[in-house]
Amino acid sequence: YTVEQSRPASQGGAVLSTLTINNVMESDFQSTYNCTAWNAFGPGTMIITLEET
């Protein structure tokens, strides 16, 4: 996997992180996953699905 970070000008200094996962299987797109991020305000968790790009 790889992780990319950027600071979009339109987001007021926020950091956008993109996780790229290699060698996924078709069945991986049928599942849901917990995604948790932390910052100075604490953690936040969302249920996510994979998206093919």
Rosetta silent file (secondary structure, phi, psi, omega in degrees, C-alpha in Angstrom):
SEQUENCE: YTVEQSRPASQGGAVLSTLTINNVMESDFQSTYNCTAWNAFGPGTMIITLEET
SCORE:     score description
SCORE:     0.000 S_00000001
   1 L     0.000  161.715  174.439    0.000    0.000    0.000 S_00000001
   2 E  -134.641  152.305  177.027    0.989    3.666   -0.313 S_00000001
   3 E  -124.484  128.808  176.761   -0.182    6.773    1.529 S_00000001
   4 E  -116.642  141.484  176.937   -0.211   10.222   -0.067 S_00000001
   5 E  -125.247  142.643  176.229   -0.818   13.475    1.798 S_00000001
   6 E  -145.475  164.859  177.638   -1.690   16.894    0.409 S_00000001
   7 L  -121.769   87.929 -179.479   -2.981   20.224    1.682 S_00000001
   8 L   -62.086  131.822 -178.606   -5.788   21.373   -0.625 S_00000001
   9 H   -58.795  -33.735 -177.300   -6.034   25.179   -0.686 S_00000001
  10 H   -75.566   -5.644 -176.110   -9.826   25.001   -0.505 S_00000001
  11 H  -103.048    8.910  174.179   -9.725   23.057    2.789 S_00000001
  12 L    62.713   40.508  176.872   -8.203   25.778    5.002 S_00000001
  13 L    91.698   -1.929  177.967   -5.026   23.954    5.989 S_00000001
  14 L   -67.097  153.821  177.029   -6.555   20.508    6.402 S_00000001
  15 L  -102.955  127.142  176.053   -4.482   17.498    5.371 S_00000001
  16 E  -101.021  122.036  178.306   -6.011   15.111    2.848 S_00000001
  17 E  -111.701  136.347  178.110   -4.606   11.577    3.051 S_00000001
  18 E  -121.450  124.292  177.289   -5.179    8.948    0.370 S_00000001
  19 E  -100.255  122.380  176.942   -4.511    5.266    1.038 S_00000001
  20 E  -107.996  122.426 -178.816   -3.849    3.177   -2.069 S_00000001
  21 L  -108.575  124.882 -179.514   -4.141   -0.587   -1.589 S_00000001
  22 L   -93.360  159.346  173.804   -2.570   -2.835   -4.206 S_00000001
  23 L    58.345   43.354  176.638   -3.546   -6.372   -5.226 S_00000001
  24 L   -82.067  160.200  177.788   -7.145   -6.226   -4.039 S_00000001
  25 L  -108.839  159.117 -179.773   -9.669   -8.872   -4.963 S_00000001
  26 H   -55.043  -36.898 -179.208  -13.200   -8.312   -6.267 S_00000001
  27 H   -65.705  -23.290  178.186  -14.585   -9.551   -2.946 S_00000001
  28 H   -63.452  -26.776 -179.037  -12.749   -6.712   -1.133 S_00000001
  29 H   -79.769   -8.959 -178.567  -15.183   -4.249   -2.739 S_00000001
  30 H   -94.636   -5.219 -176.484  -18.165   -6.040   -1.174 S_00000001
  31 L  -102.562  164.978  170.819  -17.049   -5.463    2.435 S_00000001
  32 L  -110.993  155.576 -175.546  -17.159   -2.475    4.771 S_00000001
  33 E  -136.370  150.448  173.297  -14.182   -1.254    6.788 S_00000001
  34 E   -88.660  127.310  177.025  -13.604    0.950    9.836 S_00000001
  35 E  -117.452  120.344 -178.692  -11.485    4.016    9.046 S_00000001
  36 E  -121.555  133.547  176.973  -10.171    5.964   12.048 S_00000001
  37 E  -126.856  149.160  179.355   -8.182    9.212   11.972 S_00000001
  38 E  -122.891  145.336  170.433   -6.727   11.207   14.862 S_00000001
  39 E  -149.069 -166.638 -176.803   -5.884   14.888   15.219 S_00000001
  40 L   -62.460  -20.912 -179.598   -5.621   17.518   17.956 S_00000001
  41 L   -91.381   -3.453 -179.964   -9.388   17.294   18.514 S_00000001
  42 E   112.847 -171.791 -177.927   -9.341   13.521   19.040 S_00000001
  43 E   -86.748  158.268  172.141  -10.270   10.502   16.931 S_00000001
  44 E  -140.062  137.411 -177.408  -13.005   10.155   14.350 S_00000001
  45 E  -126.328  138.703  176.368  -14.264    6.879   12.888 S_00000001
  46 E  -133.663  150.779  170.496  -16.311    6.193    9.752 S_00000001
  47 E   -88.650  127.246 -176.293  -17.514    3.014    8.074 S_00000001
  48 E  -127.369  164.964  170.496  -16.138    3.010    4.518 S_00000001
  49 L  -123.368  159.559  177.649  -16.150    0.910    1.359 S_00000001
  50 L   -79.721  148.425  179.480  -13.394    0.591   -1.225 S_00000001
  51 L  -128.780  127.380  179.541  -13.640    2.551   -4.458 S_00000001
  52 L   -80.774  130.381  178.202  -11.851    1.563   -7.644 S_00000001
  53 L  -125.184    0.000    0.000   -9.994    4.416   -9.339 S_00000001
